[in-house]
Amino acid sequence: MVETGKIRVRFAPSPTGQLHIGNVRTALFNWLFARQKRGTFVLRIEDTDVERSEVRYETQLLADMKWLGLDWDEGPDVGGPYSPYRQSEKMDGYRAYAARLIREGKAYYCFCTSEELEREREQALAEQRQPIYSGKCRKIDPAEAERRRAAGEPAAIRLKIPEHPIQFHDIVRGDVEFPHEVIGDQIIVRSGGMPIYNYAVVIDDADMEITHVIRGDDHISNTPKQVAVYEALGLQVPEFAHLSTILGPDRERLSKRHGATSVANYREMGILPEALMNYLALLGWAPSGGDREIFPQAELIKEFDLARVTPSPAVFDTEKLYWLNRHYIKQSARQRIHRMGAEFLERAGLLSAEMDEQVTTWAAGVVELLAPYVDRLDQLPDRAGIFFRFDAAEAILSPENAEVFASPAVTKVIEAFAWRASAEAGWTVESFNAIMNQIKMETGTKGKDLFHPVRVVLIGSHSGPAFDKLIPLIETGSRLALPVHVKSGRERVTEFMEAWKRRAN
RNA sequence: GUCCCCGUCGUCUAGCCCGGCCUAGGACAUCGCCCUUUCACGGCGGUAACACGGGUUCAAAUCCCGUCGGGGACGCCA
């Protein structure tokens, strides 16, 4: 148990692609734990895989984490007392520790070639034996090994795995024990001099005085190998917490083919960061009682408990994320939503980048009207079609409206409405309501029979927002200079009637 | 093949460690009703789960063993 001093945790991603949903969840749990315990959250970049690592991914990664609301106390950009925070910048330390292990007889040089090892592995598999290293080079006399190495023979460094079961404590799973027979002496430094991941992490975590290693459960069988390194070096073994895998709807590990799997994807979809954070926290963790779902950041920090994290894998449920997103959209400061919504409309070419005050106000009205009913903000441009897109012929043909046109009173209502409405120039809520009341009396219709046809005439669909919100926005919108013209009520009625007559013929 | 991890409604989960309060709770989704001169939102209600088989016990979702199913690891990858 590491209970002395302050908690130190770390998130150590490889900058080899977009920040994945599974990885942010790991980052989030580390962060929540650190913030609650008033500990330190370290960001360390594992960029030893030079082939795949790219700086732009690192930049993206930091930006995505910040967007979600995660911050770190030490990291490549902010520095800290345990610098450097990029693995590629700290190669020397790894070699020094390895030299010490050799000197102490806890590690040895291995002269086996990759081909030899591959052959042994295949043979073991064929004989249904454990495909682990035989320990052949363990027997080589150290002085002899030193001579061969000095003579230029390439050698990797292997750690002697102790001959007793290796056990460690996992906060999520309890005590875990691996028989040493299944491990085999691990290479810790390649013949080229580069350290192996399972060795490098240990050095890094120990150097940085990490007290709790919280990571994905794909590392669980790496853990005994790492514990062996800690023990050989006489270093304090940290506490572990292995988080379960996040699955797609088909119960397969969440991957690209499941669609949106990166933080960036969700940001572009118009998922609010607090919704994503709340959802991710609920994937694998639940408060005691398990009867609360809404957890804003501050509440999460207060309630989060590593010991309550579930060990079983979880299927990522987009619907529940959307539900939370709707909640936070409604909850959020109006101005923020107006601004964000306008950005999505702008990206869709419905608004221009520079907006004067009138347009800004109008756009805010549009977003205000539509936003509470969308799952994600990127649905806004489509929903705004009731303003920007009006095609009478399409509305008449649409199967969605077939039922409306099948109603016996439809012609009567449409004609009565058109007759009155086309005479009116600038509509107001009052004038519109007056018209509605008149045709209600004239046609003797009400409810659906009255409203559905009128709605189809005006927005091409029988469902949509209330007229007293809609009419003013249509009218003011029609008078603004926008990239896509918003047709006025009268324009709509006129166009509809032309199409309606054409239909009749 | 061997080792490790996991297994409660369709999904996320509470309960499990410390057996009885579990007639198994909440949420998403779904279905129904109400609200609404439309649709949604919202409110109310319903359907729906302890993987299977053995033990232990007066009593098991909870403890033990086994089976089955899913995932991971066994690299001079991370």
Coordinates of C-alpha atoms (C1' of nucleotides) in Angstrom, one line a residue:
Chain A
M1 CA 0.0 0.0 0.0
V2 CA 1.4 3.4 -1.0
E3 CA -0.2 5.6 1.5
T4 CA 2.6 7.9 2.4
G5 CA 2.9 11.2 0.7
K6 CA 0.8 12.5 -2.1
I7 CA -1.0 10.5 -4.7
R8 CA 0.7 10.7 -8.1
V9 CA -1.0 9.3 -11.2
R10 CA -0.2 9.5 -14.9
F11 CA -1.8 9.2 -18.3
A12 CA 0.7 7.9 -20.8
P13 CA -0.6 7.9 -24.4
S14 CA 1.3 7.2 -27.6
P15 CA 1.0 10.1 -30.1
T16 CA 0.1 7.7 -33.0
G17 CA -3.4 8.8 -33.8
Q18 CA -6.5 10.5 -32.6
L19 CA -7.3 10.3 -28.9
H20 CA -9.5 7.3 -28.7
I21 CA -12.6 7.0 -26.5
G22 CA -11.1 4.1 -24.5
N23 CA -8.0 6.1 -23.8
V24 CA -9.8 9.2 -22.6
R25 CA -11.8 7.2 -20.3
T26 CA -8.5 6.0 -18.8
A27 CA -7.3 9.6 -18.7
L28 CA -10.5 10.7 -17.1
F29 CA -10.4 8.1 -14.3
N30 CA -6.8 9.1 -13.6
W31 CA -7.7 12.7 -13.5
L32 CA -10.8 12.2 -11.3
F33 CA -8.8 10.2 -8.8
A34 CA -6.0 12.8 -8.7
R35 CA -8.4 15.7 -8.3
Q36 CA -10.4 14.1 -5.6
K37 CA -7.3 13.1 -3.6
R38 CA -5.7 16.4 -4.3
G39 CA -2.8 14.5 -5.9
T40 CA -0.8 15.1 -9.0
F41 CA -1.9 14.2 -12.5
V42 CA 1.0 13.7 -14.9
L43 CA 0.9 13.6 -18.7
R44 CA 3.7 11.6 -20.2
I45 CA 4.1 11.0 -23.9
E46 CA 5.2 7.6 -24.9
D47 CA 6.8 8.3 -28.2
T48 CA 9.4 5.6 -28.4
D49 CA 7.7 4.1 -31.5
V50 CA 9.4 6.6 -33.8
E51 CA 7.8 5.0 -36.9
R52 CA 4.3 5.9 -35.9
S53 CA 4.6 8.8 -33.5
E54 CA 3.9 12.3 -34.9
V55 CA 4.1 15.7 -33.4
R56 CA 0.8 16.8 -34.8
Y57 CA -0.9 13.9 -33.0
E58 CA 0.7 15.1 -29.7
T59 CA -0.7 18.6 -30.3
Q60 CA -4.1 17.2 -31.1
L61 CA -4.0 15.0 -28.0
L62 CA -3.4 17.9 -25.7
A63 CA -6.1 19.9 -27.4
D64 CA -8.6 17.1 -27.1
M65 CA -7.9 16.6 -23.4
K66 CA -8.3 20.2 -22.7
W67 CA -11.5 20.3 -24.7
L68 CA -12.9 17.6 -22.5
G69 CA -12.0 19.6 -19.4
L70 CA -8.9 17.6 -18.3
D71 CA -5.8 19.5 -17.2
W72 CA -2.5 18.2 -15.9
D73 CA 0.0 19.3 -13.4
E74 CA 3.1 18.1 -15.1
G75 CA 3.6 17.3 -18.8
P76 CA 5.6 18.0 -21.9
D77 CA 4.0 21.4 -22.4
V78 CA 4.0 22.6 -18.8
G79 CA 7.1 20.9 -17.6
G80 CA 7.5 19.9 -14.0
P81 CA 10.1 18.5 -11.5
Y82 CA 10.4 15.1 -13.2
S83 CA 11.3 16.4 -16.7
P84 CA 11.4 15.2 -19.4
Y85 CA 7.9 14.1 -20.0
R86 CA 8.6 12.6 -23.4
Q87 CA 10.0 9.1 -23.4
S88 CA 12.1 9.7 -26.5
E89 CA 14.0 12.4 -24.5
K90 CA 15.1 10.1 -21.7
M91 CA 17.0 7.1 -23.2
D92 CA 20.1 7.3 -21.0
G93 CA 18.4 6.5 -17.7
Y94 CA 17.1 3.2 -19.0
R95 CA 20.6 2.0 -19.9
A96 CA 22.0 3.0 -16.5
Y97 CA 19.4 0.9 -14.6
A98 CA 20.0 -2.1 -17.0
A99 CA 23.8 -1.9 -16.4
R100 CA 23.1 -2.0 -12.7
L101 CA 20.9 -5.1 -13.0
I102 CA 23.6 -6.9 -15.0
R103 CA 26.2 -6.0 -12.4
E104 CA 24.0 -7.3 -9.6
G105 CA 23.4 -10.5 -11.5
K106 CA 19.7 -9.8 -11.9
A107 CA 19.9 -9.6 -15.6
Y108 CA 22.1 -11.1 -18.3
Y109 CA 23.1 -10.7 -21.9
C110 CA 21.3 -12.9 -24.4
F111 CA 23.0 -13.7 -27.6
C112 CA 20.2 -15.6 -29.2
T113 CA 19.1 -14.3 -32.6
S114 CA 15.6 -13.5 -33.5
E115 CA 15.5 -16.4 -35.9
E116 CA 16.6 -18.8 -33.2
L117 CA 14.0 -17.6 -30.8
E118 CA 11.3 -17.7 -33.5
R119 CA 12.2 -21.3 -34.2
E120 CA 12.1 -22.3 -30.5
R121 CA 8.7 -20.6 -30.1
E122 CA 7.2 -22.4 -33.0
Q123 CA 8.5 -25.7 -31.7
A124 CA 7.1 -25.1 -28.3
L125 CA 3.7 -24.3 -29.8
A126 CA 3.8 -27.4 -31.9
E127 CA 4.6 -29.5 -28.9
Q128 CA 1.8 -27.7 -27.0
R129 CA 4.3 -26.3 -24.5
Q130 CA 4.5 -22.8 -23.1
P131 CA 6.1 -20.6 -25.8
I132 CA 8.4 -18.9 -23.4
Y133 CA 12.2 -18.3 -23.5
S134 CA 14.2 -21.4 -22.5
G135 CA 16.7 -19.3 -20.4
K136 CA 19.5 -20.7 -22.5
C137 CA 21.8 -17.6 -22.2
R138 CA 21.2 -17.5 -18.4
K139 CA 23.9 -20.1 -18.0
I140 CA 26.6 -18.1 -19.9
D141 CA 29.4 -17.0 -17.5
P142 CA 29.2 -13.2 -17.0
A143 CA 32.9 -12.8 -17.8
E144 CA 32.5 -14.8 -21.0
A145 CA 29.4 -12.8 -22.0
E146 CA 31.3 -9.6 -21.4
R147 CA 34.1 -10.8 -23.7
R148 CA 31.7 -11.8 -26.5
R149 CA 30.0 -8.4 -26.2
A150 CA 33.3 -6.6 -26.3
A151 CA 34.2 -8.6 -29.4
G152 CA 31.2 -6.9 -31.1
E153 CA 28.6 -9.7 -30.8
P154 CA 25.1 -8.2 -30.6
A155 CA 23.3 -9.0 -27.3
A156 CA 20.0 -8.1 -25.7
I157 CA 19.5 -7.8 -22.0
R158 CA 17.2 -10.2 -20.3
L159 CA 15.8 -9.9 -16.8
K160 CA 15.9 -13.1 -14.6
I161 CA 12.3 -13.8 -13.6
P162 CA 12.3 -15.0 -10.0
E163 CA 11.2 -18.5 -9.3
H164 CA 8.1 -17.8 -7.2
P165 CA 4.6 -16.7 -8.2
I166 CA 4.3 -13.0 -8.9
Q167 CA 1.5 -11.3 -7.3
F168 CA 0.2 -7.7 -7.2
H169 CA -2.8 -5.9 -5.9
D170 CA -5.4 -4.4 -8.2
I171 CA -7.9 -2.0 -6.8
V172 CA -10.5 -3.0 -9.4
R173 CA -9.9 -6.8 -9.3
G174 CA -8.3 -7.6 -5.9
D175 CA -5.2 -9.7 -5.6
V176 CA -3.9 -11.2 -8.8
E177 CA -1.3 -13.9 -9.0
F178 CA 0.7 -15.3 -12.0
P179 CA 2.8 -18.5 -11.8
H180 CA 6.3 -17.7 -12.8
E181 CA 6.4 -20.6 -15.2
V182 CA 4.3 -18.7 -17.7
I183 CA 6.5 -15.7 -17.8
G184 CA 10.0 -16.5 -18.8
D185 CA 13.0 -14.1 -18.8
Q186 CA 12.0 -10.9 -20.5
I187 CA 14.1 -8.9 -22.7
I188 CA 14.4 -5.4 -21.2
V189 CA 16.9 -3.8 -23.6
R190 CA 17.1 -4.7 -27.3
S191 CA 20.4 -5.6 -28.9
G192 CA 20.3 -2.2 -30.5
G193 CA 20.2 -0.6 -27.1
M194 CA 16.6 0.5 -27.1
P195 CA 14.5 -0.3 -24.0
I196 CA 11.4 -2.5 -24.2
Y197 CA 8.1 -1.0 -23.2
N198 CA 7.5 -3.2 -20.2
Y199 CA 10.8 -2.1 -18.8
A200 CA 10.7 1.5 -19.8
V201 CA 7.3 2.1 -18.2
V202 CA 8.6 0.8 -14.9
I203 CA 11.6 3.1 -15.0
D204 CA 9.4 6.1 -15.9
D205 CA 6.8 5.4 -13.4
A206 CA 9.4 4.9 -10.7
D207 CA 11.4 8.0 -11.6
M208 CA 8.2 10.0 -11.6
E209 CA 7.2 8.5 -8.3
I210 CA 3.9 7.3 -9.6
T211 CA 1.9 5.8 -6.8
H212 CA -1.1 4.5 -8.7
V213 CA -1.1 3.0 -12.2
I214 CA -4.5 3.3 -13.7
R215 CA -4.7 1.9 -17.2
G216 CA -6.6 -0.4 -19.6
D217 CA -6.9 -4.1 -18.7
D218 CA -5.0 -5.1 -21.8
H219 CA -2.0 -4.5 -19.6
I220 CA -3.0 -6.9 -16.9
S221 CA -0.8 -9.8 -18.1
N222 CA 2.1 -7.3 -18.6
T223 CA 1.9 -6.4 -15.0
P224 CA 3.8 -9.4 -13.5
K225 CA 6.6 -8.7 -15.9
Q226 CA 6.7 -5.1 -14.7
V227 CA 6.4 -6.1 -11.1
A228 CA 9.5 -8.3 -11.6
V229 CA 11.4 -5.2 -12.8
Y230 CA 10.3 -3.2 -9.7
E231 CA 11.4 -6.0 -7.5
A232 CA 14.8 -6.5 -9.2
L233 CA 15.5 -2.8 -8.8
G234 CA 14.3 -2.7 -5.3
L235 CA 11.7 -0.1 -6.2
Q236 CA 8.4 0.5 -4.5
V237 CA 5.7 -1.3 -6.4
P238 CA 2.7 1.0 -7.1
E239 CA -0.9 0.2 -6.7
F240 CA -2.6 -0.9 -9.9
A241 CA -6.1 -0.4 -11.2
H242 CA -7.0 -2.1 -14.5
L243 CA -10.0 -0.6 -16.3
S244 CA -12.2 -2.9 -18.4
T245 CA -12.4 -2.6 -22.2
I246 CA -15.0 -0.5 -24.0
L247 CA -16.9 -2.6 -26.5
G248 CA -18.9 -1.7 -29.6
P249 CA -22.6 -2.7 -30.0
D250 CA -21.4 -6.0 -31.4
R251 CA -19.5 -6.7 -28.2
E252 CA -16.2 -6.4 -30.1
R253 CA -13.5 -4.1 -28.9
L254 CA -14.5 -0.5 -29.9
S255 CA -12.7 0.3 -33.1
K256 CA -12.8 2.6 -36.1
R257 CA -15.3 0.4 -37.9
H258 CA -17.8 1.2 -35.2
G259 CA -17.9 4.8 -36.4
A260 CA -17.1 7.6 -34.1
T261 CA -14.4 6.5 -31.7
S262 CA -12.3 9.5 -31.1
V263 CA -12.8 12.6 -28.9
A264 CA -12.5 14.7 -32.0
N265 CA -15.4 12.8 -33.7
Y266 CA -17.7 13.6 -30.8
R267 CA -16.7 17.3 -30.7
E268 CA -17.4 17.6 -34.4
M269 CA -20.8 15.9 -33.8
G270 CA -21.7 18.6 -31.4
I271 CA -21.5 16.6 -28.2
L272 CA -20.8 18.9 -25.3
P273 CA -17.7 18.1 -23.4
E274 CA -19.5 17.8 -20.1
A275 CA -21.9 15.3 -21.6
L276 CA -19.1 13.1 -22.9
M277 CA -17.3 13.4 -19.5
N278 CA -20.4 12.4 -17.6
Y279 CA -21.1 9.5 -19.9
L280 CA -17.6 8.2 -19.9
A281 CA -17.5 8.3 -16.1
L282 CA -20.6 6.2 -16.0
L283 CA -18.9 3.6 -18.2
G284 CA -17.4 1.3 -15.6
W285 CA -18.2 3.3 -12.6
A286 CA -21.4 4.0 -10.6
P287 CA -22.0 5.8 -7.4
S288 CA -23.1 3.8 -4.4
G289 CA -26.9 3.3 -4.6
G290 CA -26.5 3.5 -8.4
D291 CA -29.5 5.7 -8.8
R292 CA -27.9 8.9 -10.1
E293 CA -26.9 9.6 -13.7
I294 CA -26.3 13.3 -13.9
F295 CA -22.9 14.2 -12.7
P296 CA -21.4 17.5 -13.6
Q297 CA -17.6 17.7 -13.3
A298 CA -17.5 19.0 -9.7
E299 CA -19.9 16.2 -8.6
L300 CA -17.8 13.6 -10.3
I301 CA -14.7 14.7 -8.5
K302 CA -16.5 14.5 -5.2
E303 CA -18.2 11.1 -5.7
F304 CA -15.7 9.2 -7.8
D305 CA -14.3 6.1 -6.2
L306 CA -11.7 3.8 -7.8
A307 CA -12.8 0.9 -5.6
R308 CA -16.2 1.1 -7.2
V309 CA -15.0 0.7 -10.7
T310 CA -16.5 -2.4 -12.4
P311 CA -14.2 -5.1 -13.7
S312 CA -16.5 -6.2 -16.6
P313 CA -16.3 -4.8 -20.1
A314 CA -18.9 -2.2 -21.1
V315 CA -20.7 -1.6 -24.4
F316 CA -20.6 2.0 -25.5
D317 CA -24.2 3.2 -25.8
T318 CA -24.6 6.1 -28.1
E319 CA -28.2 6.6 -27.2
K320 CA -27.4 7.2 -23.6
L321 CA -24.7 9.6 -24.5
Y322 CA -27.3 11.5 -26.6
W323 CA -29.7 11.6 -23.7
L324 CA -27.0 13.2 -21.5
N325 CA -26.1 15.5 -24.3
R326 CA -29.7 16.7 -24.7
H327 CA -29.8 17.2 -20.9
Y328 CA -26.7 19.4 -21.0
I329 CA -27.8 21.3 -24.0
K330 CA -30.9 22.3 -22.2
Q331 CA -29.0 23.0 -19.0
S332 CA -26.2 25.0 -20.5
A333 CA -25.9 28.8 -20.6
R334 CA -28.1 30.0 -23.5
Q335 CA -25.4 32.2 -25.0
R336 CA -23.0 29.4 -25.2
I337 CA -25.4 27.2 -27.0
H338 CA -26.4 30.0 -29.3
R339 CA -22.7 30.6 -30.2
M340 CA -22.0 26.9 -30.7
G341 CA -25.2 26.3 -32.7
A342 CA -24.3 29.3 -35.0
E343 CA -21.0 27.7 -35.6
F344 CA -22.6 24.6 -36.9
L345 CA -24.9 26.6 -39.1
E346 CA -22.0 28.6 -40.4
R347 CA -20.0 25.4 -41.2
A348 CA -23.0 24.2 -43.2
G349 CA -23.0 27.4 -45.2
L350 CA -26.2 28.7 -43.8
L351 CA -24.7 31.7 -42.1
S352 CA -21.6 33.7 -43.0
A353 CA -18.6 34.1 -40.8
E354 CA -19.3 37.8 -40.2
M355 CA -22.7 38.5 -38.7
D356 CA -24.1 41.8 -37.8
E357 CA -26.1 42.2 -34.6
Q358 CA -29.4 41.6 -36.3
V359 CA -28.3 38.3 -37.9
T360 CA -26.7 37.2 -34.6
T361 CA -29.9 37.8 -32.8
W362 CA -31.9 36.0 -35.4
A363 CA -29.5 33.1 -35.5
A364 CA -29.7 32.9 -31.7
G365 CA -33.5 32.7 -32.0
V366 CA -33.2 29.9 -34.5
V367 CA -30.8 27.9 -32.4
E368 CA -32.9 28.5 -29.2
L369 CA -35.9 27.1 -31.0
L370 CA -34.2 24.0 -32.4
A371 CA -31.4 23.1 -30.0
P372 CA -33.6 21.6 -27.2
Y373 CA -34.8 18.9 -29.5
V374 CA -31.6 17.7 -31.1
D375 CA -29.4 14.9 -29.9
R376 CA -26.3 16.6 -31.1
L377 CA -25.6 20.1 -32.4
D378 CA -24.5 18.9 -35.8
Q379 CA -28.2 18.1 -36.5
L380 CA -29.0 21.8 -36.4
P381 CA -28.3 22.6 -40.0
D382 CA -30.7 19.9 -41.1
R383 CA -33.4 21.0 -38.6
A384 CA -32.9 24.6 -39.8
G385 CA -34.2 23.4 -43.1
I386 CA -37.6 24.6 -42.0
F387 CA -36.2 28.1 -42.6
F388 CA -33.7 27.7 -45.3
R389 CA -35.1 24.9 -47.4
F390 CA -38.6 25.2 -48.8
D391 CA -39.7 23.1 -51.8
A392 CA -43.4 23.1 -52.3
A393 CA -43.4 20.4 -55.0
E394 CA -41.4 18.1 -52.8
A395 CA -43.7 18.7 -49.8
I396 CA -46.7 17.7 -51.9
L397 CA -45.1 14.5 -53.1
S398 CA -43.5 13.5 -49.8
P399 CA -44.8 10.2 -48.5
E400 CA -44.5 11.7 -45.0
N401 CA -47.3 14.1 -45.9
A402 CA -49.5 11.6 -47.6
E403 CA -51.8 11.2 -44.7
V404 CA -52.2 15.0 -44.4
F405 CA -53.3 15.2 -48.0
A406 CA -55.7 12.3 -47.6
S407 CA -57.7 14.2 -45.0
P408 CA -61.1 15.2 -46.4
A409 CA -60.8 18.9 -45.4
V410 CA -57.4 19.4 -46.7
T411 CA -58.2 21.3 -49.9
K412 CA -60.7 23.5 -48.1
V413 CA -58.1 24.4 -45.5
I414 CA -55.3 25.0 -47.8
E415 CA -57.3 27.2 -50.1
A416 CA -58.9 29.2 -47.3
F417 CA -55.5 29.7 -45.8
A418 CA -53.8 30.7 -49.1
W419 CA -56.6 33.1 -49.9
R420 CA -56.2 35.0 -46.6
A421 CA -52.5 34.6 -46.1
S422 CA -51.3 35.7 -49.5
A423 CA -53.1 39.0 -49.0
E424 CA -51.1 39.7 -45.9
A425 CA -47.6 41.2 -46.5
G426 CA -45.6 41.2 -43.3
W427 CA -46.9 38.5 -41.0
T428 CA -47.0 38.9 -37.2
V429 CA -48.0 36.4 -34.7
E430 CA -51.2 38.4 -34.2
S431 CA -52.1 38.6 -37.9
F432 CA -51.3 35.0 -38.3
N433 CA -53.5 33.9 -35.4
A434 CA -56.3 36.1 -36.7
I435 CA -56.1 34.3 -40.1
M436 CA -56.0 30.9 -38.3
N437 CA -59.1 31.7 -36.4
Q438 CA -60.9 32.9 -39.4
I439 CA -60.2 29.8 -41.4
K440 CA -61.0 27.7 -38.4
M441 CA -64.5 29.1 -38.5
E442 CA -64.9 29.1 -42.3
T443 CA -63.8 25.5 -42.7
G444 CA -65.1 24.1 -39.4
T445 CA -61.9 22.3 -38.8
K446 CA -59.6 22.2 -35.7
G447 CA -56.6 20.4 -34.3
K448 CA -54.7 18.2 -36.7
D449 CA -57.1 18.8 -39.6
L450 CA -56.5 22.5 -39.4
F451 CA -52.8 22.7 -38.4
H452 CA -51.3 19.9 -40.4
P453 CA -52.1 21.3 -43.8
V454 CA -51.1 24.8 -42.8
R455 CA -47.8 23.5 -41.5
V456 CA -47.1 21.6 -44.7
V457 CA -47.8 24.8 -46.7
L458 CA -45.4 26.8 -44.6
I459 CA -42.5 24.5 -43.8
G460 CA -43.1 21.4 -46.0
S461 CA -43.7 19.1 -43.0
H462 CA -46.6 18.5 -40.7
S463 CA -44.5 18.5 -37.6
G464 CA -42.4 21.3 -36.2
P465 CA -42.2 24.1 -33.7
A466 CA -45.1 26.1 -32.5
F467 CA -46.3 28.8 -34.9
D468 CA -45.9 31.7 -32.6
K469 CA -42.2 31.0 -32.4
L470 CA -41.9 30.1 -36.0
I471 CA -43.7 33.0 -37.8
P472 CA -41.5 35.8 -36.4
L473 CA -38.3 34.0 -37.2
I474 CA -39.5 33.3 -40.8
E475 CA -40.5 36.9 -41.3
T476 CA -37.4 38.5 -39.8
G477 CA -35.2 35.9 -41.5
S478 CA -36.7 36.8 -44.9
R479 CA -35.6 40.4 -44.5
L480 CA -31.9 39.6 -43.6
A481 CA -29.1 39.2 -46.0
L482 CA -28.1 35.6 -45.5
P483 CA -26.0 33.2 -47.6
V484 CA -29.2 31.2 -48.2
H485 CA -32.4 33.2 -48.6
V486 CA -35.1 32.5 -46.0
K487 CA -38.5 32.7 -47.8
S488 CA -41.1 34.8 -46.2
G489 CA -44.5 33.4 -45.3
R490 CA -46.1 35.0 -48.3
E491 CA -43.4 33.7 -50.6
R492 CA -44.0 30.2 -49.2
V493 CA -47.8 30.4 -49.7
T494 CA -47.5 31.7 -53.3
E495 CA -45.0 29.0 -54.2
F496 CA -47.0 26.3 -52.6
M497 CA -50.2 27.3 -54.4
E498 CA -48.4 27.2 -57.8
A499 CA -47.3 23.7 -57.1
W500 CA -50.7 22.8 -55.7
K501 CA -52.4 23.9 -58.9
R502 CA -49.9 22.1 -61.0
R503 CA -50.5 19.0 -59.0
A504 CA -54.3 19.3 -59.6
N505 CA -53.8 19.2 -63.4
Chain B
rG1 C1' -2.4 -25.1 -26.1
rU2 C1' -1.2 -22.6 -21.3
rC3 C1' -2.0 -18.6 -18.1
rC4 C1' -4.9 -14.3 -16.5
rC5 C1' -9.4 -11.4 -16.4
rC6 C1' -14.7 -11.1 -17.0
rG7 C1' -20.3 -13.1 -16.9
rU8 C1' -27.3 -9.2 -13.0
rC9 C1' -33.0 -6.4 -17.8
rG10 C1' -31.5 -5.3 -25.2
rU11 C1' -27.6 -1.6 -23.0
rC12 C1' -25.0 1.1 -18.6
rU13 C1' -25.4 -0.4 -13.8
rA14 C1' -27.1 -0.9 -7.9
rG15 C1' -26.9 -5.2 -4.8
rC16 C1' -22.0 -9.4 -4.1
rC17 C1' -16.4 -8.3 -0.2
rC18 C1' -19.7 -8.4 5.4
rG19 C1' -25.5 -14.5 2.9
rG20 C1' -31.8 -13.0 5.1
rC21 C1' -34.2 -5.9 4.5
rC22 C1' -34.2 -8.6 -3.3
rU23 C1' -41.4 -9.8 -4.5
rA24 C1' -33.6 -7.9 -7.6
rG25 C1' -33.5 -1.0 -7.3
rG26 C1' -32.1 3.1 -10.9
rA27 C1' -31.0 5.0 -15.9
rC28 C1' -31.0 4.7 -21.5
rA29 C1' -33.8 2.4 -25.2
rU30 C1' -38.8 0.3 -26.0
rC31 C1' -44.3 0.1 -25.3
rG32 C1' -48.8 2.6 -23.2
rC33 C1' -51.3 6.8 -21.0
rC34 C1' -51.4 12.1 -19.9
rC35 C1' -49.9 17.1 -21.4
rU36 C1' -49.9 19.9 -26.2
rU37 C1' -55.3 23.3 -31.5
rU38 C1' -49.2 19.7 -34.8
rC39 C1' -44.6 16.9 -33.8
rA40 C1' -41.3 16.9 -30.1
rC41 C1' -40.0 18.2 -25.0
rG42 C1' -42.0 17.0 -20.3
rG43 C1' -45.0 14.0 -16.6
rC44 C1' -46.9 9.1 -15.2
rG45 C1' -47.0 3.8 -15.8
rG46 C1' -45.7 -1.1 -18.1
rU47 C1' -42.6 -5.1 -20.4
rA48 C1' -37.7 -6.8 -19.3
rA49 C1' -32.1 -9.8 -15.9
rC50 C1' -29.1 -12.9 -11.3
rA51 C1' -25.1 -17.7 -17.9
rC52 C1' -25.7 -23.1 -16.5
rG53 C1' -25.0 -27.3 -13.1
rG54 C1' -23.6 -29.0 -8.4
rG55 C1' -22.6 -28.1 -3.4
rU56 C1' -22.4 -25.3 1.8
rU57 C1' -26.6 -23.2 4.7
rC58 C1' -32.7 -22.9 8.2
rA59 C1' -31.7 -19.2 4.1
rA60 C1' -27.5 -17.8 -2.0
rA61 C1' -27.6 -12.9 -7.1
rU62 C1' -24.4 -12.9 -2.7
rC63 C1' -19.8 -18.2 -0.2
rC64 C1' -17.2 -22.9 -2.6
rC65 C1' -16.4 -26.3 -6.9
rG66 C1' -17.2 -27.4 -12.0
rU67 C1' -19.1 -26.3 -17.0
rC68 C1' -20.1 -23.1 -20.8
rG69 C1' -19.5 -18.4 -23.1
rG70 C1' -16.7 -13.7 -24.0
rG71 C1' -12.0 -11.0 -23.8
rG72 C1' -6.7 -10.5 -23.0
rA73 C1' -1.6 -12.2 -22.7
rC74 C1' 2.2 -15.6 -24.1
rG75 C1' 7.5 -10.6 -29.2
rC76 C1' 14.6 -7.7 -29.5
rC77 C1' 5.4 -4.1 -30.4
rA78 C1' 3.4 -0.4 -27.3

